[in-house]
Amino acid sequence: MSLVPPTKVGQLQDALHAKAKGSPNYRFYALYDKMYRADVLWHALRICQVNGGAPGVDGQTFEDIEKYGQMRWLRELAEELRTTEYRPKPVRRVYIPKPGKPGRTRPLGIPTIKDRVVMTAAMLVLEPVFEADLPPEQNAYRPNRSALDAVKQVSALLHSHHQEVIDADLSGYFDSIPHAELMKSVARRISDRHILGLIKMWLQAPVEETDERGRKRRTTPNKDTGRGTPQGAPITPPTILQTGNCFWIKSSRGNACGPATAKVGIRDNVRRVNDLRTVAIAGGVSHGRFHVSSPPPFAGGAGF
């Protein structure tokens, strides 16, 4: 479910998107204060409430926040951000069944509600900037787009002399994404040190797991290895897409992973869904297969 942003939040998003679209080389240097605006935080909380989800390591629920007073809770959070005293809590890690693969699981990171609200506020400010740079074949985690759009686009290609469909699933993508390259890609558009600092803290946040005997253990695998991002965190989609965009720009030039892709000239026919790449190629056999998974709910507003 996608919520319509308040009027002034929508206007802010439209202005950011227009600036990013009209100035491809512009780096945004003053976004942090937009994050803790009352209307932005309020909308971020509403999005998190609609998405639901279990509590994080602090055990705080949406019901707890309502009893405490939502506006009071938001004012205190805004003050934490304004004074730069905000620090993210560890991410609670659970394992959920992997669709279509019986017996296999995948890790899911569950930040606290406070962290999810701050991440969502950052997403409301960052998404319009990143959205302006994404190519038309990108379908994952974008407003008013879905996996079904990728399927329709590939279907249209199959009716225009493209006879083979190849899918590629990047194994363990969320666990292996390199922080240095990700931050470099984000910094191509964002120079606000507070925003960059937040993203770095979220990437390096400790992980808390509970074993079969109920014992809790905290580790820092992402910080120790310089890789990985919580799969399931609100901020993950826009930052991941920036890195994915960088990957495909390099790939099309033949100087990164996938030089063969550049050689056969199929980049324009790549349809991206999550960490999947579905490619339609002219020639070859007259059959193929689809492997498309629906992206998780992403309550981003249009533009900004």
GROMACS .gro file of C-alpha atoms in nm:
model
  304
    1MET     CA    1   0.000   0.000   0.000
    2SER     CA    2   0.137   0.340  -0.099
    3LEU     CA    3   0.035   0.644   0.102
    4VAL     CA    4  -0.009   0.984  -0.061
    5PRO     CA    5   0.238   1.222   0.105
    6PRO     CA    6   0.117   1.542   0.272
    7THR     CA    7   0.103   1.835   0.031
    8LYS     CA    8   0.421   2.005   0.148
    9VAL     CA    9   0.612   1.675   0.156
   10GLY     CA   10   0.500   1.608  -0.199
   11GLN     CA   11   0.608   1.956  -0.304
   12LEU     CA   12   0.949   1.900  -0.145
   13GLN     CA   13   0.985   1.571  -0.330
   14ASP     CA   14   0.882   1.730  -0.660
   15ALA     CA   15   1.136   2.007  -0.615
   16LEU     CA   16   1.419   1.766  -0.536
   17HIS     CA   17   1.332   1.542  -0.828
   18ALA     CA   18   1.316   1.836  -1.070
   19LYS     CA   19   1.655   1.963  -0.951
   20ALA     CA   20   1.813   1.616  -0.981
   21LYS     CA   21   1.662   1.561  -1.326
   22GLY     CA   22   1.763   1.901  -1.455
   23SER     CA   23   2.115   1.891  -1.310
   24PRO     CA   24   2.260   1.539  -1.355
   25ASN     CA   25   2.593   1.638  -1.199
   26TYR     CA   26   2.452   1.829  -0.901
   27ARG     CA   27   2.542   1.703  -0.553
   28PHE     CA   28   2.285   1.771  -0.282
   29TYR     CA   29   2.454   1.922   0.022
   30ALA     CA   30   2.165   2.029   0.251
   31LEU     CA   31   1.914   1.745   0.292
   32TYR     CA   32   1.958   1.642   0.655
   33ASP     CA   33   1.735   1.914   0.800
   34LYS     CA   34   1.454   1.804   0.567
   35MET     CA   35   1.455   1.462   0.735
   36TYR     CA   36   1.345   1.586   1.076
   37ARG     CA   37   1.073   1.820   0.953
   38ALA     CA   38   0.755   1.742   1.145
   39ASP     CA   39   0.555   1.656   0.833
   40VAL     CA   40   0.829   1.429   0.693
   41LEU     CA   41   0.867   1.234   1.020
   42TRP     CA   42   0.489   1.208   1.056
   43HIS     CA   43   0.457   1.066   0.706
   44ALA     CA   44   0.748   0.830   0.771
   45LEU     CA   45   0.575   0.697   1.083
   46ARG     CA   46   0.251   0.644   0.891
   47ILE     CA   47   0.437   0.447   0.622
   48CYS     CA   48   0.601   0.227   0.885
   49GLN     CA   49   0.265   0.167   1.054
   50VAL     CA   50   0.108   0.058   0.725
   51ASN     CA   51   0.400  -0.173   0.649
   52GLY     CA   52   0.375  -0.318   0.999
   53GLY     CA   53   0.640  -0.562   1.109
   54ALA     CA   54   0.776  -0.703   1.431
   55PRO     CA   55   0.957  -0.494   1.694
   56GLY     CA   56   1.334  -0.462   1.696
   57VAL     CA   57   1.584  -0.532   1.973
   58ASP     CA   58   1.422  -0.278   2.209
   59GLY     CA   59   1.084  -0.453   2.192
   60GLN     CA   60   0.898  -0.129   2.125
   61THR     CA   61   0.574  -0.171   1.927
   62PHE     CA   62   0.349   0.075   1.746
   63GLU     CA   63   0.099   0.031   2.028
   64ASP     CA   64   0.365   0.141   2.277
   65ILE     CA   65   0.424   0.457   2.073
   66GLU     CA   66   0.052   0.533   2.061
   67LYS     CA   67   0.026   0.496   2.441
   68TYR     CA   68   0.329   0.720   2.488
   69GLY     CA   69   0.189   0.976   2.245
   70GLN     CA   70   0.286   0.979   1.880
   71MET     CA   71   0.349   1.353   1.856
   72ARG     CA   72   0.556   1.350   2.174
   73TRP     CA   73   0.755   1.054   2.041
   74LEU     CA   74   0.812   1.229   1.708
   75ARG     CA   75   0.917   1.557   1.873
   76GLU     CA   76   1.176   1.374   2.080
   77LEU     CA   77   1.302   1.190   1.772
   78ALA     CA   78   1.324   1.516   1.576
   79GLU     CA   79   1.531   1.667   1.858
   80GLU     CA   80   1.765   1.367   1.856
   81LEU     CA   81   1.820   1.419   1.484
   82ARG     CA   82   1.853   1.797   1.509
   83THR     CA   83   2.122   1.769   1.777
   84THR     CA   84   2.286   1.476   1.591
   85GLU     CA   85   2.250   1.260   1.904
   86TYR     CA   86   2.058   0.989   1.720
   87ARG     CA   87   2.235   0.653   1.702
   88PRO     CA   88   2.082   0.338   1.550
   89LYS     CA   89   2.024   0.028   1.761
   90PRO     CA   90   2.147  -0.318   1.659
   91VAL     CA   91   1.941  -0.497   1.396
   92ARG     CA   92   1.749  -0.804   1.510
   93ARG     CA   93   1.818  -1.090   1.271
   94VAL     CA   94   1.570  -1.369   1.209
   95TYR     CA   95   1.559  -1.638   0.944
   96ILE     CA   96   1.257  -1.690   0.723
   97PRO     CA   97   1.180  -1.960   0.463
   98LYS     CA   98   1.315  -1.896   0.115
   99PRO     CA   99   1.027  -1.898  -0.138
  100GLY     CA  100   1.040  -2.194  -0.375
  101LYS     CA  101   1.332  -2.355  -0.192
  102PRO     CA  102   1.203  -2.597   0.073
  103GLY     CA  103   1.430  -2.631   0.373
  104ARG     CA  104   1.631  -2.319   0.293
  105THR     CA  105   1.610  -1.987   0.474
  106ARG     CA  106   1.731  -1.633   0.425
  107PRO     CA  107   1.823  -1.373   0.688
  108LEU     CA  108   1.591  -1.081   0.751
  109GLY     CA  109   1.706  -0.773   0.940
  110ILE     CA  110   1.452  -0.607   1.168
  111PRO     CA  111   1.556  -0.257   1.284
  112THR     CA  112   1.375  -0.092   1.574
  113ILE     CA  113   1.069   0.115   1.487
  114LYS     CA  114   1.263   0.433   1.565
  115ASP     CA  115   1.535   0.333   1.321
  116ARG     CA  116   1.276   0.235   1.059
  117VAL     CA  117   1.107   0.575   1.088
  118VAL     CA  118   1.440   0.759   1.049
  119MET     CA  119   1.537   0.537   0.755
  120THR     CA  120   1.200   0.602   0.593
  121ALA     CA  121   1.239   0.977   0.645
  122ALA     CA  122   1.578   0.953   0.474
  123MET     CA  123   1.421   0.748   0.194
  124LEU     CA  124   1.155   1.016   0.141
  125VAL     CA  125   1.432   1.270   0.084
  126LEU     CA  126   1.677   1.050  -0.108
  127GLU     CA  127   1.443   0.852  -0.331
  128PRO     CA  128   1.344   1.147  -0.557
  129VAL     CA  129   1.711   1.227  -0.619
  130PHE     CA  130   1.806   0.869  -0.705
  131GLU     CA  131   1.486   0.814  -0.903
  132ALA     CA  132   1.591   1.087  -1.147
  133ASP     CA  133   1.902   0.889  -1.241
  134LEU     CA  134   1.752   0.542  -1.286
  135PRO     CA  135   1.717   0.403  -1.640
  136PRO     CA  136   1.373   0.307  -1.775
  137GLU     CA  137   1.449  -0.065  -1.759
  138GLN     CA  138   1.485  -0.049  -1.380
  139ASN     CA  139   1.165  -0.180  -1.220
  140ALA     CA  140   1.256  -0.276  -0.865
  141TYR     CA  141   1.168  -0.058  -0.565
  142ARG     CA  142   1.036   0.228  -0.773
  143PRO     CA  143   0.711   0.422  -0.727
  144ASN     CA  144   0.428   0.289  -0.942
  145ARG     CA  145   0.638  -0.002  -1.075
  146SER     CA  146   0.647  -0.371  -0.998
  147ALA     CA  147   0.780  -0.708  -1.108
  148LEU     CA  148   0.480  -0.737  -1.338
  149ASP     CA  149   0.605  -0.440  -1.540
  150ALA     CA  150   0.931  -0.625  -1.606
  151VAL     CA  151   0.738  -0.930  -1.724
  152LYS     CA  152   0.528  -0.716  -1.960
  153GLN     CA  153   0.838  -0.549  -2.102
  154VAL     CA  154   1.010  -0.883  -2.164
  155SER     CA  155   0.690  -1.017  -2.320
  156ALA     CA  156   0.687  -0.722  -2.561
  157LEU     CA  157   1.048  -0.793  -2.654
  158LEU     CA  158   0.964  -1.156  -2.724
  159HIS     CA  159   0.716  -1.030  -2.983
  160SER     CA  160   0.979  -0.813  -3.152
  161HIS     CA  161   1.239  -1.064  -3.272
  162HIS     CA  162   1.386  -1.145  -2.932
  163GLN     CA  163   1.355  -1.520  -2.889
  164GLU     CA  164   1.543  -1.613  -2.574
  165VAL     CA  165   1.499  -1.510  -2.211
  166ILE     CA  166   1.783  -1.539  -1.964
  167ASP     CA  167   1.748  -1.471  -1.594
  168ALA     CA  168   2.034  -1.408  -1.354
  169ASP     CA  169   2.005  -1.405  -0.975
  170LEU     CA  170   2.291  -1.236  -0.790
  171SER     CA  171   2.360  -1.482  -0.509
  172GLY     CA  172   2.386  -1.333  -0.160
  173TYR     CA  173   2.368  -0.980  -0.296
  174PHE     CA  174   2.251  -0.811   0.023
  175ASP     CA  175   2.516  -0.992   0.227
  176SER     CA  176   2.805  -0.911  -0.005
  177ILE     CA  177   2.744  -0.558  -0.132
  178PRO     CA  178   3.066  -0.358  -0.066
  179HIS     CA  179   3.028  -0.055   0.158
  180ALA     CA  180   3.306   0.150  -0.004
  181GLU     CA  181   3.158   0.120  -0.352
  182LEU     CA  182   2.806   0.179  -0.225
  183MET     CA  183   2.905   0.495  -0.037
  184LYS     CA  184   3.100   0.619  -0.338
  185SER     CA  185   2.795   0.568  -0.556
  186VAL     CA  186   2.564   0.748  -0.312
  187ALA     CA  187   2.817   1.031  -0.270
  188ARG     CA  188   2.804   1.090  -0.644
  189ARG     CA  189   2.474   1.266  -0.575
  190ILE     CA  190   2.480   1.335  -0.201
  191SER     CA  191   2.746   1.545  -0.029
  192ASP     CA  192   2.554   1.611   0.294
  193ARG     CA  193   2.789   1.466   0.558
  194HIS     CA  194   2.509   1.400   0.805
  195ILE     CA  195   2.313   1.193   0.553
  196LEU     CA  196   2.624   1.000   0.451
  197GLY     CA  197   2.708   0.946   0.818
  198LEU     CA  198   2.363   0.800   0.886
  199ILE     CA  199   2.387   0.558   0.595
  200LYS     CA  200   2.731   0.445   0.711
  201MET     CA  201   2.601   0.386   1.066
  202TRP     CA  202   2.308   0.183   0.934
  203LEU     CA  203   2.539  -0.028   0.720
  204GLN     CA  204   2.769  -0.100   1.013
  205ALA     CA  205   2.501  -0.157   1.278
  206PRO     CA  206   2.557  -0.466   1.496
  207VAL     CA  207   2.340  -0.772   1.443
  208GLU     CA  208   2.157  -0.942   1.730
  209GLU     CA  209   2.056  -1.307   1.703
  210THR     CA  210   1.880  -1.536   1.948
  211ASP     CA  211   1.982  -1.902   1.957
  212GLU     CA  212   1.765  -2.207   2.026
  213ARG     CA  213   1.816  -2.164   2.403
  214GLY     CA  214   1.706  -1.802   2.400
  215ARG     CA  215   2.055  -1.658   2.441
  216LYS     CA  216   2.121  -1.330   2.261
  217ARG     CA  217   2.446  -1.266   2.078
  218ARG     CA  218   2.559  -0.947   1.908
  219THR     CA  219   2.815  -0.940   1.628
  220THR     CA  220   2.940  -0.682   1.378
  221PRO     CA  221   2.989  -0.879   1.054
  222ASN     CA  222   2.909  -0.589   0.823
  223LYS     CA  223   3.149  -0.353   1.000
  224ASP     CA  224   3.420  -0.618   1.022
  225THR     CA  225   3.406  -0.715   0.654
  226GLY     CA  226   3.300  -0.383   0.503
  227ARG     CA  227   3.019  -0.564   0.322
  228GLY     CA  228   2.647  -0.632   0.354
  229THR     CA  229   2.331  -0.438   0.423
  230PRO     CA  230   2.020  -0.542   0.621
  231GLN     CA  231   1.772  -0.711   0.390
  232GLY     CA  232   1.437  -0.567   0.490
  233ALA     CA  233   1.548  -0.223   0.611
  234PRO     CA  234   1.360   0.072   0.454
  235ILE     CA  235   1.680   0.248   0.342
  236THR     CA  236   1.815  -0.056   0.157
  237PRO     CA  237   1.628  -0.015  -0.176
  238PRO     CA  238   1.749   0.335  -0.278
  239THR     CA  239   2.108   0.271  -0.173
  240ILE     CA  240   2.112  -0.071  -0.337
  241LEU     CA  241   1.974   0.072  -0.659
  242GLN     CA  242   2.246   0.335  -0.672
  243THR     CA  243   2.509   0.062  -0.651
  244GLY     CA  244   2.323  -0.153  -0.904
  245ASN     CA  245   2.304   0.144  -1.138
  246CYS     CA  246   2.679   0.196  -1.102
  247PHE     CA  247   2.736  -0.174  -1.173
  248TRP     CA  248   2.542  -0.164  -1.498
  249ILE     CA  249   2.702   0.163  -1.613
  250LYS     CA  250   3.043  -0.003  -1.571
  251SER     CA  251   2.919  -0.327  -1.726
  252SER     CA  252   2.799  -0.147  -2.039
  253ARG     CA  253   3.148  -0.008  -2.082
  254GLY     CA  254   3.304  -0.350  -2.045
  255ASN     CA  255   3.524  -0.260  -1.749
  256ALA     CA  256   3.344  -0.439  -1.468
  257CYS     CA  257   3.164  -0.767  -1.414
  258GLY     CA  258   2.989  -0.864  -1.733
  259PRO     CA  259   3.208  -0.751  -2.026
  260ALA     CA  260   3.033  -1.011  -2.241
  261THR     CA  261   2.709  -0.822  -2.183
  262ALA     CA  262   2.868  -0.510  -2.328
  263LYS     CA  263   3.009  -0.700  -2.625
  264VAL     CA  264   2.677  -0.842  -2.740
  265GLY     CA  265   2.501  -0.512  -2.681
  266ILE     CA  266   2.207  -0.635  -2.474
  267ARG     CA  267   2.213  -0.377  -2.196
  268ASP     CA  268   1.906  -0.196  -2.327
  269ASN     CA  269   1.705  -0.516  -2.300
  270VAL     CA  270   1.786  -0.583  -1.935
  271ARG     CA  271   1.482  -0.568  -1.712
  272ARG     CA  272   1.572  -0.545  -1.345
  273VAL     CA  273   1.365  -0.683  -1.059
  274ASN     CA  274   1.519  -0.693  -0.709
  275ASP     CA  275   1.865  -0.847  -0.750
  276LEU     CA  276   1.753  -1.029  -1.065
  277ARG     CA  277   1.848  -0.940  -1.419
  278THR     CA  278   1.614  -1.068  -1.688
  279VAL     CA  279   1.745  -1.032  -2.042
  280ALA     CA  280   1.574  -1.081  -2.376
  281ILE     CA  281   1.812  -1.153  -2.664
  282ALA     CA  282   1.752  -1.148  -3.038
  283GLY     CA  283   1.822  -1.484  -3.199
  284GLY     CA  284   1.899  -1.811  -3.021
  285VAL     CA  285   1.647  -2.072  -2.921
  286SER     CA  286   1.278  -2.003  -2.935
  287HIS     CA  287   1.211  -2.062  -2.569
  288GLY     CA  288   1.316  -1.928  -2.235
  289ARG     CA  289   1.207  -1.906  -1.878
  290PHE     CA  290   1.101  -1.636  -1.638
  291HIS     CA  291   1.232  -1.611  -1.283
  292VAL     CA  292   1.079  -1.301  -1.130
  293SER     CA  293   1.016  -1.245  -0.761
  294SER     CA  294   0.795  -0.965  -0.635
  295PRO     CA  295   0.980  -0.693  -0.443
  296PRO     CA  296   0.882  -0.628  -0.080
  297PRO     CA  297   0.648  -0.338  -0.010
  298PHE     CA  298   0.820  -0.008  -0.073
  299ALA     CA  299   0.608   0.285   0.037
  300GLY     CA  300   0.791   0.557  -0.149
  301GLY     CA  301   0.603   0.860  -0.274
  302ALA     CA  302   0.621   0.978  -0.633
  303GLY     CA  303   0.890   1.225  -0.706
  304PHE     CA  304   1.088   1.434  -0.471
   0.00000   0.00000   0.00000
